[in-house]
XYZ file of C-alpha atoms in Angstrom:
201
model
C 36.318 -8.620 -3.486
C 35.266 -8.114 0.047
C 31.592 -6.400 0.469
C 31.877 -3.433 1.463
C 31.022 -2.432 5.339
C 27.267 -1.844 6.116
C 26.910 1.905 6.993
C 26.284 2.932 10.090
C 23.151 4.164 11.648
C 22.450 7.009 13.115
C 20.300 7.921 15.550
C 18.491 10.557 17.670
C 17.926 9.770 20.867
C 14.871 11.753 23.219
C 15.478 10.927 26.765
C 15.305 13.248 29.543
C 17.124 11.419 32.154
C 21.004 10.930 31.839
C 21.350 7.186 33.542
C 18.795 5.919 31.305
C 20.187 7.279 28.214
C 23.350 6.341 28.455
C 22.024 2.533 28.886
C 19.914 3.012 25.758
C 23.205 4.961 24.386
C 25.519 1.820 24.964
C 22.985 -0.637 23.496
C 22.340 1.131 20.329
C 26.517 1.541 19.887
C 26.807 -2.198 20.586
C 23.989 -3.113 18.123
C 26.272 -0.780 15.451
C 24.231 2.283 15.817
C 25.741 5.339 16.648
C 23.331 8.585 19.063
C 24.191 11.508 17.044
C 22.254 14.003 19.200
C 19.731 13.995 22.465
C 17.238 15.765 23.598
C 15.352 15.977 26.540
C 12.025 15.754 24.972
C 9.751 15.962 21.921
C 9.360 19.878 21.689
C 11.798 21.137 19.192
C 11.930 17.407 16.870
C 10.991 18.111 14.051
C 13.867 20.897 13.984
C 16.418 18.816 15.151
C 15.743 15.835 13.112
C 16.134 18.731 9.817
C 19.691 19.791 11.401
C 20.961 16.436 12.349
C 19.233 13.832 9.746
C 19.592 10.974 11.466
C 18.481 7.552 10.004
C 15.975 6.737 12.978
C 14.485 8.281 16.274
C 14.657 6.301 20.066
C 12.200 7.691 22.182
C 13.000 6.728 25.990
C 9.666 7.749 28.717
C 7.324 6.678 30.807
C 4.913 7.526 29.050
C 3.731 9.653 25.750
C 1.967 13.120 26.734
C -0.205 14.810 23.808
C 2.216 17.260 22.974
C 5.240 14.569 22.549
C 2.140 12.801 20.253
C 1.848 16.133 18.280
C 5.685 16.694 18.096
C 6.033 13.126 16.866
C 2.610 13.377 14.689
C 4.376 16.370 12.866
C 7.955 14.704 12.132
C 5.938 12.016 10.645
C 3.959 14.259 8.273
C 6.796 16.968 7.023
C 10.333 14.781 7.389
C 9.033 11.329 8.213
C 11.938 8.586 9.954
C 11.292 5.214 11.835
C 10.228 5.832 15.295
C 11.241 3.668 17.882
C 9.543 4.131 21.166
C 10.615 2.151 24.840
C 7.714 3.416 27.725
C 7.037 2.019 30.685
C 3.248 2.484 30.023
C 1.501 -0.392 28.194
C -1.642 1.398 27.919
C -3.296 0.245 24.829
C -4.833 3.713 24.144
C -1.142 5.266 24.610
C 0.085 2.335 22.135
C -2.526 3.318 19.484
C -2.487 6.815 19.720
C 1.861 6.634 19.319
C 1.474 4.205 16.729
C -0.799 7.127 14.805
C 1.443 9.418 15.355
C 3.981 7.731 13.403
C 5.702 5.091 15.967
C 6.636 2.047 14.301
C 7.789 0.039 17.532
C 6.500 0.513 20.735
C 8.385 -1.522 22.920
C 7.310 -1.783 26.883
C 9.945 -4.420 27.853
C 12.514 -1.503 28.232
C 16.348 -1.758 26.282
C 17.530 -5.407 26.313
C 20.759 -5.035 24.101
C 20.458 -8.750 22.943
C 17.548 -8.218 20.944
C 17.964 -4.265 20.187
C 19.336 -4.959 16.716
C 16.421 -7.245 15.287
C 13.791 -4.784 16.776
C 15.256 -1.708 15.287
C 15.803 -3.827 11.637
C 11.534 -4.621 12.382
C 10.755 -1.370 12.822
C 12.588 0.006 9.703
C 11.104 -2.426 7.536
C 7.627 -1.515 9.194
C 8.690 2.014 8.344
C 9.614 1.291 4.761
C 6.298 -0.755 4.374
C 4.056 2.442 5.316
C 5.999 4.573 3.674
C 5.514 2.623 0.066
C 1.875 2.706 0.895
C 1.573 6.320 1.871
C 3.214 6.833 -1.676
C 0.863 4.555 -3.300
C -1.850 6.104 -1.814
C -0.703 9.424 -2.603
C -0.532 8.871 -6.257
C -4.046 6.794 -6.603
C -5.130 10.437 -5.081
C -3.416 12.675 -7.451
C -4.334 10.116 -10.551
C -7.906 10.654 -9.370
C -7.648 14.499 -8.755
C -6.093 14.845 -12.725
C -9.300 12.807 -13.579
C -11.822 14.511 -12.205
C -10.125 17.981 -13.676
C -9.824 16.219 -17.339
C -13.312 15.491 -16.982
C -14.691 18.791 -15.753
C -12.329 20.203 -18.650
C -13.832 17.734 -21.574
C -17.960 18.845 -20.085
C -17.078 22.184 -20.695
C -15.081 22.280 -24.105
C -18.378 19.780 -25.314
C -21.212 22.225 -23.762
C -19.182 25.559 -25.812
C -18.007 23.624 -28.617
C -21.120 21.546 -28.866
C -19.429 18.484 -29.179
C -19.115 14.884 -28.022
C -16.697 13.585 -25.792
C -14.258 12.086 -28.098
C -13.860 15.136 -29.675
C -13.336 17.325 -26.512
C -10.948 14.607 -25.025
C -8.805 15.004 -28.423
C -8.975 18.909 -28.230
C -7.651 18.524 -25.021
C -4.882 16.596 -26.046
C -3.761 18.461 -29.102
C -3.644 21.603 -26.638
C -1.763 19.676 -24.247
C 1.002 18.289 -27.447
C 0.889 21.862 -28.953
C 1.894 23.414 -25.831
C 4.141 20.395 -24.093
C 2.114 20.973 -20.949
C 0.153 18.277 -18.989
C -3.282 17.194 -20.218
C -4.127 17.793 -16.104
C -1.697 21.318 -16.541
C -3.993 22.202 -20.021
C -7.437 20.760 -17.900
C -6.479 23.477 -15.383
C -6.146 26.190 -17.573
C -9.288 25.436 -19.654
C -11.479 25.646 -16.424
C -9.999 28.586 -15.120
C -10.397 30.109 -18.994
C -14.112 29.073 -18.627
C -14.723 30.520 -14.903
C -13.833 34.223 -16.439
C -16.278 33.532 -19.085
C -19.020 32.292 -16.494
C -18.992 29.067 -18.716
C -18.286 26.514 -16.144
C -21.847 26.980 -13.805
């Protein structure tokens, strides 16, 4: 059986001068990506990128003000996408601070259709990459939050129970199996239990 065709791509384009778009326009559709929407600038992304969904955002400027940065910064952190940014500006402090904000190509060479289609496929994987480690990191966090809250939970079931830890980690747990709640869920309900009684100073 034939494979079936690779779906196509869709992206939002920010450009706030016509000419220039449609170059950037014509590239993308010859690379097999298809503009679904374009705006004239940064100010309402977020929102548009929650209404539309595209797979990817192409930034076209001359170069990145603070509030595009901030627009960009807060896609990033609430409906992150791969960021694709042509400028005209090869600043390196306007390269670092877009690449902060969430850009994961900055390209100064302007739109050269040839090589369009292995630069976008870069800065998805790029995208990808960060986004498995922003995950990773995210869960190393949480595993070390629950830890620190089972162990403020055990200190205080062993300073009222006036017992060792073994024996406050295992009271813990039978809590957390009699009520099929999370030994972190149970932890959090044992210190709050303990604030009302002024046990947890």
């Amino acid at each position: 059986m034939p494979a079936p065709p690779a779906k196509e791509l869709t992206v939002m384009l920010v450009d706030n001068e016509p000419a220039r778009a449609a170059i950037v326009e014509q590239a993308m559709l010859d690379n097999g990506y298809r503009v679904i929407r374009r705006l004239e600038n940064a100010k309402n992304l977020t929102e548009a990128v929650n209404e539309s969904q595209p797979d990817m955002v192409i930034i076209d400027i001359e170069s990145p003000d603070r509030d595009m940065l901030e627009n960009m910064s807060r896609l990033t952190q609430d409906n992150p996408r791969p960021i694709v940014m042509f400028a005209e500006e090869d600043d390196s402090r306007h390269v670092e601070a877009a690449i902060r904000a969430g850009v994961s190509a900055y390209v100064v060479d302007g739109v050269n259709s040839a090589s369009v289609k292995a630069l976008l496929q870069v800065a998805i994987a790029r995208f990808r990459e960060f986004q498995a480690l922003r995950s990773e990191l995210e869960s190393v966090k949480t595993q070390l939050e629950d830890r620190k809250l089972i162990d403020k939970a055990k200190g205080l079931i062993m300073k009222h129970q006036k017992c060792d830890e073994p024996a406050a980690y295992q009271a813990l747990r039978k809590l957390a199996m009699d009520r099929s709640q999370r030994m972190t869920d149970v932890a959090r309900n044992v210190i709050a239990v303990m604030d009302l009684m002024g046990g947890s100073k």
